[in-house]
PDB file of C-alpha atoms in Angstrom:
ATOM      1  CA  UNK A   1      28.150  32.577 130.627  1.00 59.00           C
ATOM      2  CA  UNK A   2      31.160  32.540 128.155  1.00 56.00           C
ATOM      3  CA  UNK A   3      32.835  30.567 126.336  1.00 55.00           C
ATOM      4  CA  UNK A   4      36.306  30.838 125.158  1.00 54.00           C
ATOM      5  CA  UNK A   5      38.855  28.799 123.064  1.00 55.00           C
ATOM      6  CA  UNK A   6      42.143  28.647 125.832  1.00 55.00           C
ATOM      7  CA  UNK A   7      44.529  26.859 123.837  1.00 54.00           C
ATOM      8  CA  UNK A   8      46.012  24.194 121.929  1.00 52.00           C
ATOM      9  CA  UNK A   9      47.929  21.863 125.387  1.00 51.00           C
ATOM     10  CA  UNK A  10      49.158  18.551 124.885  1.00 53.00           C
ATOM     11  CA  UNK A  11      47.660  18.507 120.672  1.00 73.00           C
ATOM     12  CA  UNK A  12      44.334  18.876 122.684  1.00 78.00           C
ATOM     13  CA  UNK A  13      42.108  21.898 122.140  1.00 83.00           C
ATOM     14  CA  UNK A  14      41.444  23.241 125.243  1.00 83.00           C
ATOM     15  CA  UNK A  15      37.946  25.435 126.092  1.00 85.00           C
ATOM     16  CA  UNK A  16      37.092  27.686 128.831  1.00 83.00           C
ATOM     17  CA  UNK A  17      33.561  28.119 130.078  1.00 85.00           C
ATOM     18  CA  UNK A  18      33.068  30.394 132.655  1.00 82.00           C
ATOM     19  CA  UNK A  19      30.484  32.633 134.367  1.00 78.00           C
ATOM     20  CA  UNK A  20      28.380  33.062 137.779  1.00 76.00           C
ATOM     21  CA  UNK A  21      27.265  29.744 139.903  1.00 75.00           C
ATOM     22  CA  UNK A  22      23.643  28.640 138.291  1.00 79.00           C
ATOM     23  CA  UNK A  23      24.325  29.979 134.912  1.00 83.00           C
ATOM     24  CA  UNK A  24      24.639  26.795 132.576  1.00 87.00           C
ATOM     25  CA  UNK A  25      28.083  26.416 132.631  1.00 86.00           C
ATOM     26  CA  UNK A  26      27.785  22.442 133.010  1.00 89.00           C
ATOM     27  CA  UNK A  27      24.865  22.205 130.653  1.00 92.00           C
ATOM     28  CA  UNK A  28      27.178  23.807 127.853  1.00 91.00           C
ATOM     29  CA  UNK A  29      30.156  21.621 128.875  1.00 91.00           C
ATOM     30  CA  UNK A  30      28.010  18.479 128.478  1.00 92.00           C
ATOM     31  CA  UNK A  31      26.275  19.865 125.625  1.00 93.00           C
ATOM     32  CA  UNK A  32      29.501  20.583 123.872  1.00 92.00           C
ATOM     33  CA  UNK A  33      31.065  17.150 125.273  1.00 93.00           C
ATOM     34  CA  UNK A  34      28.105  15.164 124.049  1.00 94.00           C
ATOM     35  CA  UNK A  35      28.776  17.090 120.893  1.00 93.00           C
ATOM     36  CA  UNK A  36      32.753  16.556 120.106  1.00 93.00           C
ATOM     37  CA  UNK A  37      34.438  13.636 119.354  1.00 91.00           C
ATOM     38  CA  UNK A  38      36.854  12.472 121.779  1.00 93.00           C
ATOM     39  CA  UNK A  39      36.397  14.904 124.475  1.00 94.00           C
ATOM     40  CA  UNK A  40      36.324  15.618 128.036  1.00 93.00           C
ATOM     41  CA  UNK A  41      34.709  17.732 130.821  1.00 95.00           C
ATOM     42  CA  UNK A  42      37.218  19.324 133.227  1.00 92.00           C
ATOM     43  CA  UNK A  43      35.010  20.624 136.281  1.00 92.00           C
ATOM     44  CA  UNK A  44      37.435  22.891 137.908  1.00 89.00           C
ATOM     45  CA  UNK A  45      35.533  23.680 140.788  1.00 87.00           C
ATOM     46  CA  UNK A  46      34.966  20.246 141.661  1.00 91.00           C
ATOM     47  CA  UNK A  47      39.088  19.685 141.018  1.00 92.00           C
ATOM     48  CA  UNK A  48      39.710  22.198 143.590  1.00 90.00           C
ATOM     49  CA  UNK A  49      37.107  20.793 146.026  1.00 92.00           C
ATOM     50  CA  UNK A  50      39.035  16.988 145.461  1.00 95.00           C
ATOM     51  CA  UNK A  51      42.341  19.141 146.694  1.00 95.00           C
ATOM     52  CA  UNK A  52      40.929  20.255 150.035  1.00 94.00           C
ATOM     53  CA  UNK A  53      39.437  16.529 150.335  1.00 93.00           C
ATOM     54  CA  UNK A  54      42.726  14.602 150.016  1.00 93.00           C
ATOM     55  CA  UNK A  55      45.151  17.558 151.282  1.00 94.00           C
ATOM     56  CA  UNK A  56      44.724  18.443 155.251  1.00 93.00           C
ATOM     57  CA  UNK A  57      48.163  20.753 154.859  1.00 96.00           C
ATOM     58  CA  UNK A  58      45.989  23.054 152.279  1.00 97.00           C
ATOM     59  CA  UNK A  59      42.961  22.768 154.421  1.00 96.00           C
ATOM     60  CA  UNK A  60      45.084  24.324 157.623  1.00 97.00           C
ATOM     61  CA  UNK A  61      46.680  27.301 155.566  1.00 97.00           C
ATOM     62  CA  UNK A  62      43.213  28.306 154.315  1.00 97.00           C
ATOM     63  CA  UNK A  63      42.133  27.955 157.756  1.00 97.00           C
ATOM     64  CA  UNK A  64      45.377  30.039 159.524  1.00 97.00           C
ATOM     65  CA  UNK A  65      44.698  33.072 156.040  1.00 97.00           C
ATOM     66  CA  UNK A  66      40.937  33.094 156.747  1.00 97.00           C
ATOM     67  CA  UNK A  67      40.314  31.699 160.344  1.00 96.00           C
ATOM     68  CA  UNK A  68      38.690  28.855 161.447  1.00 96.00           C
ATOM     69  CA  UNK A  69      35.338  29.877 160.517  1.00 95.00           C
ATOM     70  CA  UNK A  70      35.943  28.307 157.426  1.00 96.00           C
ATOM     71  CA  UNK A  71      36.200  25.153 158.957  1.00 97.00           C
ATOM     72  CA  UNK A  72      32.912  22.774 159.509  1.00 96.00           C
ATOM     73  CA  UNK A  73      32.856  20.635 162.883  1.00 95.00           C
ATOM     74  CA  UNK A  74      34.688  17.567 161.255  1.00 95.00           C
ATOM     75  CA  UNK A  75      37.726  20.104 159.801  1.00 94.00           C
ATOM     76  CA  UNK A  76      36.875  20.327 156.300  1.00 95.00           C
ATOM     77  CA  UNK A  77      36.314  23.419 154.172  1.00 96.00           C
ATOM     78  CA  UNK A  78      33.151  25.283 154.647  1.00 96.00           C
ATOM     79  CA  UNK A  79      32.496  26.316 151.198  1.00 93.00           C
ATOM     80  CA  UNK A  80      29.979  28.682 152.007  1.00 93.00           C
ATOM     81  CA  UNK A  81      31.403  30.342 154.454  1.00 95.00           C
ATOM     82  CA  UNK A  82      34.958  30.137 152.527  1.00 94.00           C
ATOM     83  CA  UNK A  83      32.971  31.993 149.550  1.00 90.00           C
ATOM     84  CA  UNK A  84      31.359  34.755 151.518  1.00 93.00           C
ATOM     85  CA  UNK A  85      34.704  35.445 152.216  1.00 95.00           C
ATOM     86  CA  UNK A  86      36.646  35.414 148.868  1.00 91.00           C
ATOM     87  CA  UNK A  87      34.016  36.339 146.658  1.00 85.00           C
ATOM     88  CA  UNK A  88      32.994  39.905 148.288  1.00 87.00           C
ATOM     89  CA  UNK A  89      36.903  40.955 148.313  1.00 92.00           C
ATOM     90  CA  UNK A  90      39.402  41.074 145.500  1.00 88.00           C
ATOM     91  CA  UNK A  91      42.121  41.406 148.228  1.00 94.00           C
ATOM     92  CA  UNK A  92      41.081  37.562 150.193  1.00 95.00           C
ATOM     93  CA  UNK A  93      40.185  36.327 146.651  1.00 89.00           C
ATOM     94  CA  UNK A  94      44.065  37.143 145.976  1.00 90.00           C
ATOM     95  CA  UNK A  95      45.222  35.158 148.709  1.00 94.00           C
ATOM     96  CA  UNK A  96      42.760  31.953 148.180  1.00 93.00           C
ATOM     97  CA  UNK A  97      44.581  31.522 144.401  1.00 87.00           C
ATOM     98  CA  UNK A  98      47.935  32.348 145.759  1.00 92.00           C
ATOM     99  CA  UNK A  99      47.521  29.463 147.952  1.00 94.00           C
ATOM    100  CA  UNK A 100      45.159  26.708 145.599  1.00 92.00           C
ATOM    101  CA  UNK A 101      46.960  27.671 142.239  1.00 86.00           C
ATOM    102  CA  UNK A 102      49.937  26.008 142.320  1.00 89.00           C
ATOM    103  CA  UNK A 103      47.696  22.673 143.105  1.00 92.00           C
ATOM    104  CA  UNK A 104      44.886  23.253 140.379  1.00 89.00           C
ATOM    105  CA  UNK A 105      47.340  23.875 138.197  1.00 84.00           C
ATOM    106  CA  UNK A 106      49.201  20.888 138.441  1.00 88.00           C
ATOM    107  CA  UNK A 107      46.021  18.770 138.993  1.00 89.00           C
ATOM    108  CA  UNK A 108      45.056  20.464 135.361  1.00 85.00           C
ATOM    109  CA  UNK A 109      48.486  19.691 133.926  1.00 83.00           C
ATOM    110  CA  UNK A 110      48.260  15.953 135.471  1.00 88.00           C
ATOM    111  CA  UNK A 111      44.421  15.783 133.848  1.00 88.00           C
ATOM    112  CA  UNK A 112      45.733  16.562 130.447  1.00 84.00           C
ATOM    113  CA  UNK A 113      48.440  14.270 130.731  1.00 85.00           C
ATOM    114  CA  UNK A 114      46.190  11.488 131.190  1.00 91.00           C
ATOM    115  CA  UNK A 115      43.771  12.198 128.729  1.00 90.00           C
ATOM    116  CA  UNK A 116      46.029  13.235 126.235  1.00 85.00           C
ATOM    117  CA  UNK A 117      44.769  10.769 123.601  1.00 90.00           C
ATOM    118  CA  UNK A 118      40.897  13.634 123.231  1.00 91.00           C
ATOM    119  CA  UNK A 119      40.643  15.936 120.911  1.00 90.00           C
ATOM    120  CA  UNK A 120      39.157  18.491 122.958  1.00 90.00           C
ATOM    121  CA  UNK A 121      39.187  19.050 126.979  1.00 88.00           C
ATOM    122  CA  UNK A 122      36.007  21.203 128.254  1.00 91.00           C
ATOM    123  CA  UNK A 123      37.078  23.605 131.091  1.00 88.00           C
ATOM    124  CA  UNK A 124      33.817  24.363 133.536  1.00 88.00           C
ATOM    125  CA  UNK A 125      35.799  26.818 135.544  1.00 82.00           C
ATOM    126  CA  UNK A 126      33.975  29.961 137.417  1.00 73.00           C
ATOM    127  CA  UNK A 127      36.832  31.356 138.146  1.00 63.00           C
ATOM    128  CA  UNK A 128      38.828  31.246 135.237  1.00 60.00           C
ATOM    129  CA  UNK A 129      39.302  34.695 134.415  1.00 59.00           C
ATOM    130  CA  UNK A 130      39.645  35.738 138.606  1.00 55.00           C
ATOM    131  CA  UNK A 131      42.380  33.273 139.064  1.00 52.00           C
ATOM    132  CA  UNK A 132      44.069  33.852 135.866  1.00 55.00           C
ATOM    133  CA  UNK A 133      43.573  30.382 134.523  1.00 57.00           C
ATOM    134  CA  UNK A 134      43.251  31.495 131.155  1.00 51.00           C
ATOM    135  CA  UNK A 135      46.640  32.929 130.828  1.00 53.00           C
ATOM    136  CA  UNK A 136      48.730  30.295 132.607  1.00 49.00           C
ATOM    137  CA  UNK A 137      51.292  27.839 130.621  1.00 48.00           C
ATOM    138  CA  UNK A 138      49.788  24.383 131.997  1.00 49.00           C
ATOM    139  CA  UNK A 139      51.604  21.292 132.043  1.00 45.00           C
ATOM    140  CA  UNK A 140      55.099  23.216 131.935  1.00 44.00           C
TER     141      UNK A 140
END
């Protein structure tokens, strides 16, 4: 697990913990929210899991890139199946941000906006560093 200082967004310090699935990375971010005035957890992964729940046009790209096998019997995302995919291949990983991106971002940018009276946002984000979250302007 790491744990990294993103960024100053919206007068709101902004940190980054990432690492592998079973790690700690929520038991820091509650630690460290229990722990700072006026601040927030931002569970990424459960952000992008909200997307494919309220956005069926999302849901049938991933499912046209990576075939319907990533599609349970009621048409939602099968997120096991999705990640045996994406996370053994740099090249499908590619095209899973290139498509969910542009919506976590502006989900993010939307989060901040709305909480923009903490003093510090905690970002529980696994894939921070494979989707580039770290480097991105949010809320521009």
């Amino acid at each position: 697990m790491e744990i990294f200082i993103l960024k100053k967004e919206f007068k709101i310090l902004i940190i980054g913990i990432t690492g592998k699935t079973g790690c700690g990375k929520s038991c820091a971010a509650g630690y460290l929210a229990k722990n700072l005035s006026k601040s927030l957890v931002l569970d990424v992964d459960l952000l992008a899991k909200e997307i494919y729940g309220n956005n069926h046009d999302i849901v049938e790209k991933v499912s046209v890139v990576f075939g319907k096998e990533v599609l349970k019997t009621d048409g939602s995302i099968d997120f096991s199946e999705l990640g045996r995919i994406v996370f053994n291949d740099n090249n499908q990983m590619k095209k899973l941000t290139d498509l969910m991106f542009p919506l976590i971002t502006e989900s993010i940018a939307e989060f901040l906006s709305n909480n923009s009276d903490k003093q510090y946002i905690i970002m529980d984000a696994a894939i921070l560093f494979i989707a580039g979250l770290y480097r991105k302007q949010l809320g521009e």
